[in-house]
Tab-separated table of C-alpha atoms in Angstrom:
chain	number	residue	atom	x	y	z
A	1	MET	CA	-23.987	-52.595	12.566
A	2	LEU	CA	-24.421	-51.695	16.506
A	3	TYR	CA	-20.696	-53.053	16.747
A	4	TRP	CA	-18.513	-50.131	15.334
A	5	LEU	CA	-20.227	-48.139	17.790
A	6	SER	CA	-18.018	-49.496	19.727
A	7	GLU	CA	-15.127	-48.326	17.327
A	8	LEU	CA	-16.342	-44.506	17.682
A	9	SER	CA	-15.265	-44.760	21.174
A	10	ASP	CA	-11.452	-44.992	23.222
A	11	GLY	CA	-12.478	-47.363	26.424
A	12	GLY	CA	-14.264	-47.542	29.838
A	13	ASP	CA	-18.017	-45.760	28.516
A	14	VAL	CA	-21.118	-47.497	27.161
A	15	PHE	CA	-20.039	-48.159	23.801
A	16	ASN	CA	-17.300	-50.580	24.613
A	17	LEU	CA	-19.935	-53.082	25.768
A	18	PHE	CA	-21.070	-53.346	21.936
A	19	ARG	CA	-16.874	-55.234	21.301
A	20	TYR	CA	-18.663	-58.217	23.551
A	21	ILE	CA	-20.051	-61.332	21.334
A	22	THR	CA	-22.255	-61.844	24.461
A	23	PHE	CA	-23.834	-58.611	24.715
A	24	ARG	CA	-24.162	-58.187	21.407
A	25	ALA	CA	-25.895	-62.157	21.198
A	26	GLY	CA	-28.657	-60.531	23.813
A	27	GLY	CA	-29.087	-57.775	22.114
A	28	ALA	CA	-30.042	-60.417	18.930
A	29	PHE	CA	-31.950	-61.922	20.593
A	30	PHE	CA	-34.477	-59.481	22.041
A	31	THR	CA	-34.759	-57.249	19.002
A	32	ALA	CA	-35.677	-61.255	17.414
A	33	LEU	CA	-38.373	-61.806	20.229
A	34	ILE	CA	-39.615	-57.969	20.170
A	35	PHE	CA	-40.050	-57.723	16.543
A	36	GLY	CA	-41.472	-60.763	16.115
A	37	PHE	CA	-44.286	-60.026	19.262
A	38	ILE	CA	-45.224	-56.484	17.552
A	39	PHE	CA	-45.039	-58.196	13.378
A	40	GLY	CA	-46.606	-61.097	14.328
A	41	ARG	CA	-50.104	-60.539	14.365
A	42	PRO	CA	-50.313	-57.930	11.944
A	43	LEU	CA	-48.891	-60.932	9.569
A	44	ILE	CA	-52.018	-62.833	10.141
A	45	ASN	CA	-54.376	-61.045	9.057
A	46	ALA	CA	-52.630	-59.449	6.042
A	47	LEU	CA	-51.642	-63.485	4.919
A	48	ARG	CA	-55.807	-64.731	6.223
A	49	ARG	CA	-56.577	-61.989	3.915
A	50	LYS	CA	-54.254	-62.562	0.671
A	51	TYR	CA	-54.619	-65.796	1.029
A	52	ALA	CA	-58.248	-66.455	3.009
A	53	ASN	CA	-58.151	-70.817	1.558
A	54	GLY	CA	-54.984	-71.099	4.154
A	55	GLN	CA	-52.658	-73.363	3.826
A	56	PRO	CA	-53.530	-76.621	1.402
A	57	ILE	CA	-54.012	-80.151	3.485
A	58	ARG	CA	-52.759	-82.500	1.901
A	59	GLU	CA	-55.181	-85.452	1.305
A	60	ASP	CA	-53.644	-88.571	2.492
A	61	GLY	CA	-52.461	-87.049	5.423
A	62	PRO	CA	-53.952	-87.901	9.232
A	63	GLU	CA	-57.265	-87.441	7.914
A	64	HIS	CA	-58.356	-84.768	11.031
A	65	HIS	CA	-55.703	-82.158	9.665
A	66	LEU	CA	-58.769	-81.756	7.276
A	67	GLU	CA	-61.110	-80.704	10.454
A	68	THR	CA	-58.377	-79.203	12.373
A	69	LYS	CA	-56.540	-77.287	10.358
A	70	ALA	CA	-58.225	-76.342	7.080
A	71	GLY	CA	-57.850	-72.504	7.178
A	72	THR	CA	-54.465	-72.244	8.899
A	73	PRO	CA	-52.969	-69.142	7.046
A	74	THR	CA	-49.214	-70.260	5.915
A	75	MET	CA	-45.527	-68.710	4.941
A	76	GLY	CA	-45.052	-67.399	8.808
A	77	GLY	CA	-41.351	-68.180	8.391
A	78	LEU	CA	-41.762	-64.768	6.443
A	79	LEU	CA	-42.096	-63.919	10.631
A	80	ILE	CA	-38.776	-65.705	11.851
A	81	LEU	CA	-36.936	-64.600	8.586
A	82	ALA	CA	-37.438	-60.874	9.030
A	83	ALA	CA	-36.822	-60.736	12.732
A	84	LEU	CA	-33.723	-62.906	12.062
A	85	THR	CA	-32.166	-61.068	9.161
A	86	LEU	CA	-32.278	-57.403	11.348
A	87	SER	CA	-31.065	-58.554	14.697
A	88	THR	CA	-27.965	-59.984	12.741
A	89	VAL	CA	-27.398	-57.793	10.676
A	90	MET	CA	-28.003	-54.649	13.290
A	91	TRP	CA	-26.092	-56.717	16.387
A	92	ALA	CA	-23.284	-58.749	14.162
A	93	ARG	CA	-19.752	-58.015	12.923
A	94	LEU	CA	-20.585	-57.574	8.956
A	95	ASP	CA	-17.564	-57.641	8.399
A	96	ASN	CA	-17.896	-61.505	9.029
A	97	GLY	CA	-17.345	-63.800	6.146
A	98	TYR	CA	-19.198	-66.748	8.329
A	99	VAL	CA	-21.916	-64.196	9.147
A	100	TRP	CA	-22.495	-63.766	5.947
A	101	LEU	CA	-21.917	-67.347	4.457
A	102	VAL	CA	-25.270	-69.002	7.676
A	103	LEU	CA	-27.147	-65.644	6.466
A	104	GLY	CA	-26.980	-65.948	2.544
A	105	VAL	CA	-27.881	-70.255	2.719
A	106	THR	CA	-31.009	-69.282	5.207
A	107	VAL	CA	-32.596	-66.248	3.540
A	108	CYS	CA	-31.694	-67.849	-0.720
A	109	PHE	CA	-33.570	-71.447	1.707
A	110	GLY	CA	-35.795	-69.013	2.867
A	111	LEU	CA	-36.816	-68.130	-0.831
A	112	ILE	CA	-36.958	-71.647	-2.529
A	113	GLY	CA	-39.660	-72.747	0.146
A	114	PHE	CA	-41.794	-69.095	0.332
A	115	ALA	CA	-42.049	-70.355	-3.960
A	116	ASP	CA	-43.127	-73.462	-2.920
A	117	ASP	CA	-45.702	-71.815	-0.226
A	118	TRP	CA	-47.006	-69.272	-2.773
A	119	ALA	CA	-47.581	-71.652	-5.988
A	120	LYS	CA	-49.576	-74.251	-3.057
A	121	VAL	CA	-52.121	-71.098	-1.741
A	122	SER	CA	-52.110	-69.316	-5.052
A	123	ARG	CA	-53.272	-73.098	-6.717
A	124	ASN	CA	-54.833	-73.826	-3.979
A	125	THR	CA	-53.251	-77.908	-4.135
A	126	SER	CA	-50.298	-78.897	-1.822
A	127	ALA	CA	-48.286	-79.791	-4.703
A	128	GLY	CA	-45.521	-76.886	-4.912
A	129	VAL	CA	-43.034	-75.813	-6.308
A	130	SER	CA	-41.369	-79.357	-8.587
A	131	GLY	CA	-39.411	-82.051	-6.348
A	132	LYS	CA	-36.535	-81.537	-8.455
A	133	VAL	CA	-36.336	-78.374	-9.393
A	134	ARG	CA	-36.345	-77.638	-5.095
A	135	LEU	CA	-33.281	-79.758	-4.699
A	136	ALA	CA	-31.573	-78.541	-7.761
A	137	ALA	CA	-32.104	-75.136	-6.072
A	138	GLY	CA	-30.833	-76.489	-3.397
A	139	PHE	CA	-28.094	-78.090	-4.499
A	140	ALA	CA	-25.867	-74.899	-6.416
A	141	ILE	CA	-27.134	-72.922	-2.626
A	142	ALA	CA	-25.116	-75.360	-1.506
A	143	LEU	CA	-22.154	-75.612	-3.776
A	144	GLY	CA	-21.494	-71.749	-3.744
A	145	ALA	CA	-21.998	-72.793	1.037
A	146	ALA	CA	-19.073	-75.115	0.587
A	147	LEU	CA	-17.195	-73.113	-1.851
A	148	ILE	CA	-17.123	-69.887	0.728
A	149	ALA	CA	-16.770	-72.363	3.439
A	150	ALA	CA	-13.359	-73.692	2.125
A	151	GLU	CA	-12.087	-70.250	1.779
A	152	LEU	CA	-12.524	-68.607	5.137
A	153	HIS	CA	-11.479	-71.894	7.434
A	154	PRO	CA	-7.947	-72.203	8.028
A	155	GLU	CA	-5.748	-73.880	6.088
A	156	GLU	CA	-4.734	-77.143	8.356
A	157	LEU	CA	-8.693	-77.627	8.213
A	158	SER	CA	-9.616	-76.667	4.991
A	159	ASN	CA	-11.746	-79.625	3.159
A	160	GLN	CA	-11.191	-81.869	6.579
A	161	LEU	CA	-13.913	-83.682	8.503
A	162	ALA	CA	-13.221	-82.794	12.230
A	163	VAL	CA	-13.931	-86.175	14.182
A	164	PRO	CA	-15.518	-85.833	17.763
A	165	VAL	CA	-14.711	-87.197	21.108
A	166	PHE	CA	-11.149	-88.157	18.792
A	167	LYS	CA	-9.918	-84.617	19.148
A	168	ASP	CA	-6.858	-85.232	17.181
A	169	VAL	CA	-8.247	-86.994	14.257
A	170	LEU	CA	-8.912	-85.029	10.774
A	171	LEU	CA	-10.139	-86.837	8.271
A	172	ASN	CA	-9.351	-85.618	4.305
A	173	PHE	CA	-12.296	-85.375	2.135
A	174	GLY	CA	-10.132	-83.243	-0.732
A	175	TRP	CA	-12.573	-82.664	-2.841
A	176	VAL	CA	-15.526	-84.625	-1.329
A	177	TYR	CA	-15.127	-82.770	0.885
A	178	ILE	CA	-17.691	-80.104	-1.524
A	179	PRO	CA	-20.035	-82.436	-2.015
A	180	PHE	CA	-20.014	-83.593	2.134
A	181	VAL	CA	-20.954	-81.002	2.950
A	182	MET	CA	-23.576	-79.930	-0.210
A	183	ILE	CA	-25.085	-83.740	1.239
A	184	VAL	CA	-25.109	-81.576	4.733
A	185	ILE	CA	-26.948	-78.438	4.547
A	186	VAL	CA	-29.393	-79.792	1.601
A	187	GLY	CA	-30.201	-82.945	3.737
A	188	SER	CA	-30.671	-81.072	7.191
A	189	ALA	CA	-32.929	-78.516	5.177
A	190	ASN	CA	-35.417	-80.956	4.401
A	191	ALA	CA	-34.984	-83.104	7.462
A	192	VAL	CA	-36.166	-79.996	8.813
A	193	ASN	CA	-39.083	-79.568	6.374
A	194	LEU	CA	-39.776	-82.989	6.993
A	195	THR	CA	-40.362	-83.185	10.913
A	196	ASP	CA	-42.769	-79.575	10.285
A	197	GLY	CA	-46.000	-81.248	10.755
A	198	LEU	CA	-47.460	-80.461	13.869
A	199	ASP	CA	-47.918	-77.454	16.109
A	200	GLY	CA	-44.837	-76.909	17.174
A	201	LEU	CA	-43.329	-79.498	16.808
A	202	ALA	CA	-40.080	-78.123	14.480
A	203	ILE	CA	-39.325	-74.858	16.127
A	204	MET	CA	-38.532	-75.665	19.665
A	205	PRO	CA	-35.911	-78.876	18.107
A	206	VAL	CA	-34.803	-75.978	16.047
A	207	MET	CA	-33.801	-73.666	18.590
A	208	ILE	CA	-32.632	-75.881	20.836
A	209	ALA	CA	-30.103	-77.007	17.868
A	210	ALA	CA	-29.534	-73.726	16.803
A	211	GLY	CA	-28.652	-73.177	20.199
A	212	THR	CA	-26.202	-75.725	21.139
A	213	LEU	CA	-24.430	-74.911	18.579
A	214	GLY	CA	-24.697	-71.502	19.191
A	215	ALA	CA	-23.167	-72.869	21.751
A	216	ILE	CA	-20.677	-74.212	19.983
A	217	ALA	CA	-19.700	-71.783	17.413
A	218	TYR	CA	-18.767	-69.730	20.416
A	219	ALA	CA	-16.136	-71.889	21.915
A	220	VAL	CA	-14.520	-72.840	18.698
A	221	GLY	CA	-13.570	-69.503	18.037
A	222	ARG	CA	-12.047	-69.043	21.002
A	223	VAL	CA	-8.140	-69.578	20.671
A	224	ASP	CA	-8.956	-70.025	24.949
A	225	PHE	CA	-11.897	-72.333	25.041
A	226	THR	CA	-10.634	-74.490	22.543
A	227	ASP	CA	-7.343	-74.966	24.529
A	228	TYR	CA	-9.258	-75.875	27.095
A	229	LEU	CA	-11.656	-78.005	24.984
A	230	ASP	CA	-9.335	-79.556	23.379
A	231	VAL	CA	-10.504	-78.945	20.160
A	232	HIS	CA	-10.426	-77.642	16.395
A	233	TYR	CA	-10.015	-73.788	16.054
A	234	VAL	CA	-12.076	-71.978	13.986
A	235	PRO	CA	-11.531	-67.627	14.468
A	236	GLY	CA	-14.206	-65.934	13.475
A	237	THR	CA	-17.373	-68.348	14.356
A	238	GLY	CA	-17.757	-66.966	17.817
A	239	GLU	CA	-19.972	-64.002	15.719
A	240	LEU	CA	-22.318	-66.886	14.872
A	241	LEU	CA	-23.433	-67.115	18.255
A	242	ILE	CA	-25.177	-63.999	17.207
A	243	PHE	CA	-26.961	-65.293	14.599
A	244	CYS	CA	-28.189	-68.061	16.217
A	245	ALA	CA	-29.349	-65.709	19.430
A	246	GLY	CA	-31.410	-64.320	16.865
A	247	LEU	CA	-32.924	-67.193	16.043
A	248	ILE	CA	-34.153	-68.345	19.365
A	249	GLY	CA	-35.574	-65.292	19.366
A	250	GLY	CA	-36.899	-65.165	16.371
A	251	GLY	CA	-38.479	-68.484	16.981
A	252	LEU	CA	-40.230	-68.008	20.442
A	253	GLY	CA	-41.791	-65.010	18.802
A	254	PHE	CA	-42.797	-67.189	16.167
A	255	LEU	CA	-43.382	-70.307	18.477
A	256	TRP	CA	-46.571	-67.506	20.649
A	257	TYR	CA	-48.599	-67.901	17.072
A	258	ASN	CA	-47.692	-70.723	16.530
A	259	ALA	CA	-48.683	-73.107	19.845
A	260	PRO	CA	-51.164	-75.460	19.322
A	261	PRO	CA	-53.633	-74.989	18.237
A	262	ALA	CA	-51.410	-72.723	15.155
A	263	ALA	CA	-52.431	-69.192	14.299
A	264	VAL	CA	-50.036	-69.787	11.614
A	265	PHE	CA	-47.652	-72.549	10.032
A	266	MET	CA	-44.167	-71.563	9.379
A	267	GLY	CA	-44.339	-72.924	5.810
A	268	ASP	CA	-41.605	-74.195	3.422
A	269	THR	CA	-40.619	-70.424	3.953
A	270	GLY	CA	-39.457	-71.606	7.536
A	271	SER	CA	-38.624	-74.950	7.511
A	272	LEU	CA	-35.897	-74.872	4.696
A	273	ALA	CA	-34.622	-72.023	5.453
A	274	LEU	CA	-33.828	-73.169	9.063
A	275	GLY	CA	-32.705	-76.042	8.086
A	276	GLY	CA	-30.124	-74.812	6.288
A	277	ALA	CA	-29.103	-72.552	8.531
A	278	LEU	CA	-28.042	-74.813	11.053
A	279	GLY	CA	-26.575	-76.795	8.581
A	280	ALA	CA	-24.474	-73.776	7.098
A	281	ILE	CA	-23.190	-73.352	11.195
A	282	ALA	CA	-22.525	-77.134	11.321
A	283	VAL	CA	-20.207	-76.641	8.729
A	284	SER	CA	-18.654	-73.333	9.374
A	285	THR	CA	-17.231	-74.836	13.046
A	286	LYS	CA	-16.025	-78.328	11.461
A	287	HIS	CA	-19.186	-80.123	13.518
A	288	GLU	CA	-20.215	-81.462	10.762
A	289	ILE	CA	-21.417	-85.082	12.842
A	290	VAL	CA	-22.487	-83.461	15.575
A	291	LEU	CA	-25.520	-81.823	14.115
A	292	ALA	CA	-26.510	-85.500	13.343
A	293	ILE	CA	-26.666	-85.791	16.522
A	294	VAL	CA	-27.889	-82.216	18.172
A	295	GLY	CA	-30.529	-82.126	14.691
A	296	GLY	CA	-30.714	-86.503	15.629
A	297	LEU	CA	-35.138	-85.677	15.652
A	298	PHE	CA	-35.049	-84.079	12.244
A	299	VAL	CA	-32.525	-87.083	10.934
A	300	ALA	CA	-34.755	-89.215	12.447
A	301	GLU	CA	-37.854	-88.054	10.879
A	302	ALA	CA	-36.449	-88.070	7.880
A	303	VAL	CA	-34.843	-91.662	7.821
A	304	SER	CA	-38.637	-93.131	8.632
A	305	VAL	CA	-39.458	-91.044	5.009
A	306	ILE	CA	-36.900	-93.279	2.923
A	307	VAL	CA	-37.243	-96.571	5.013
A	308	GLN	CA	-40.662	-95.304	3.987
A	309	VAL	CA	-40.786	-95.304	0.441
A	310	LEU	CA	-38.074	-97.636	-0.433
A	311	TYR	CA	-39.869	-100.889	1.756
A	312	PHE	CA	-42.904	-100.559	-0.190
A	313	LYS	CA	-41.596	-100.520	-3.106
A	314	ALA	CA	-40.103	-103.511	-2.977
A	315	THR	CA	-42.611	-105.507	0.023
A	316	GLY	CA	-45.652	-103.318	-1.169
A	317	LYS	CA	-45.421	-103.282	3.006
A	318	ARG	CA	-45.364	-100.349	5.312
A	319	VAL	CA	-43.027	-100.270	7.812
A	320	PHE	CA	-45.063	-97.001	9.697
A	321	LEU	CA	-48.636	-96.631	9.958
A	322	MET	CA	-47.370	-92.898	7.689
A	323	ALA	CA	-44.585	-91.521	7.479
A	324	PRO	CA	-43.145	-89.311	8.686
A	325	ILE	CA	-43.167	-90.883	12.082
A	326	HIS	CA	-44.188	-88.219	13.915
A	327	HIS	CA	-47.504	-89.369	12.154
A	328	HIS	CA	-47.544	-93.166	12.795
A	329	PHE	CA	-47.930	-91.715	16.876
A	330	GLU	CA	-50.328	-90.263	15.940
A	331	LYS	CA	-52.484	-92.686	14.578
A	332	GLN	CA	-51.121	-94.770	17.252
A	333	GLY	CA	-54.273	-92.345	19.481
A	334	TRP	CA	-51.316	-90.631	20.562
A	335	ALA	CA	-52.747	-86.264	21.180
A	336	GLU	CA	-51.043	-84.199	18.896
A	337	PRO	CA	-49.816	-81.780	21.667
A	338	GLN	CA	-47.622	-85.261	23.114
A	339	ILE	CA	-45.910	-86.036	20.284
A	340	VAL	CA	-44.623	-82.304	20.200
A	341	ILE	CA	-43.582	-82.697	23.711
A	342	ARG	CA	-41.571	-86.090	23.940
A	343	PHE	CA	-39.925	-84.888	20.917
A	344	TRP	CA	-39.019	-81.402	22.734
A	345	ILE	CA	-37.633	-83.850	25.114
A	346	ILE	CA	-35.949	-85.600	22.966
A	347	SER	CA	-34.134	-83.663	21.253
A	348	LEU	CA	-32.988	-81.867	24.513
A	349	ILE	CA	-31.610	-85.105	25.399
A	350	LEU	CA	-29.963	-84.844	22.503
A	351	ALA	CA	-28.507	-81.468	22.159
A	352	LEU	CA	-27.039	-81.912	25.679
A	353	ILE	CA	-25.752	-85.152	24.477
A	354	GLY	CA	-23.969	-82.672	21.829
A	355	LEU	CA	-22.833	-80.499	23.833
A	356	ALA	CA	-20.886	-83.290	25.969
A	357	THR	CA	-18.582	-83.559	22.987
A	358	LEU	CA	-16.669	-80.744	22.829
A	359	LYS	CA	-14.808	-82.024	26.165
A	360	LEU	CA	-15.190	-85.767	26.436
A	361	ARG	CA	-12.336	-87.820	24.955
């Protein structure tokens, strides 16, 4: 919205700053960050008054969670979503289709998560909306996103899968690209959701991934950068840097209250929304495979659950002491801060590897 101030100027004055994506990304970051700091405590207090019992804790989870996390309010993802949406609408170009695609996916998955969180706290049970219903709604949203992305992408890239490192390789998926995109977005949303099990565990890797994907979006949205890096040019995606900056700012504002011991959990409202956002950004920038690298921590969490379930059904035994895998390390005696910080380090390493694919050949 503030971009249009530059259109009122003939050049040479302060309003020209609003033409620069990097300046507006900084504005989005600080807008979301300040919003989180101002409204974080009032939101937590409101959630405590409304739902005094906090988030219901699963009885089949780690035993000490029943003591240390009981009574903590959930739906803190509302703070991130509000900060992210406000900063994006304020600072991004609103005539950019990719901005609305990613923001729409984020908000819609946030609504699915909110319905699940509300069902849990209102009935004081760890069982929320049916998993089948959540998946069906998620795939419906992802279908719409896939169709829109196919229209927004340049004709030479539409329905194509770009292969990192091998810059000239494009795999023509044809109509299969639509279900592929659906799996990427829904899988990303649910992988982040599975990771959100310890204080601060999910939000920092999400911010790291968002920063990485934001840098990629900015690079592939500039023809001079794509010529230098020898990657595919996707015009318009540079504006997603503003969305990513707002996500990081809102995430930091939330982390202020989510740092151990957490004063609030993001809940499915936040985890599904943020995971869906990462998937949508990767699809928009044609970096779906790179998402699997940058978000490798989320992939590992999801795979640990799948392996655990399949192996238990086949043999009656467990591969991990508990899944997702962060609970396995809890059972081994790792302290919660140890797990969280070590997983952050892994996320940062994977993000650097993901960025390196831009220049590797």
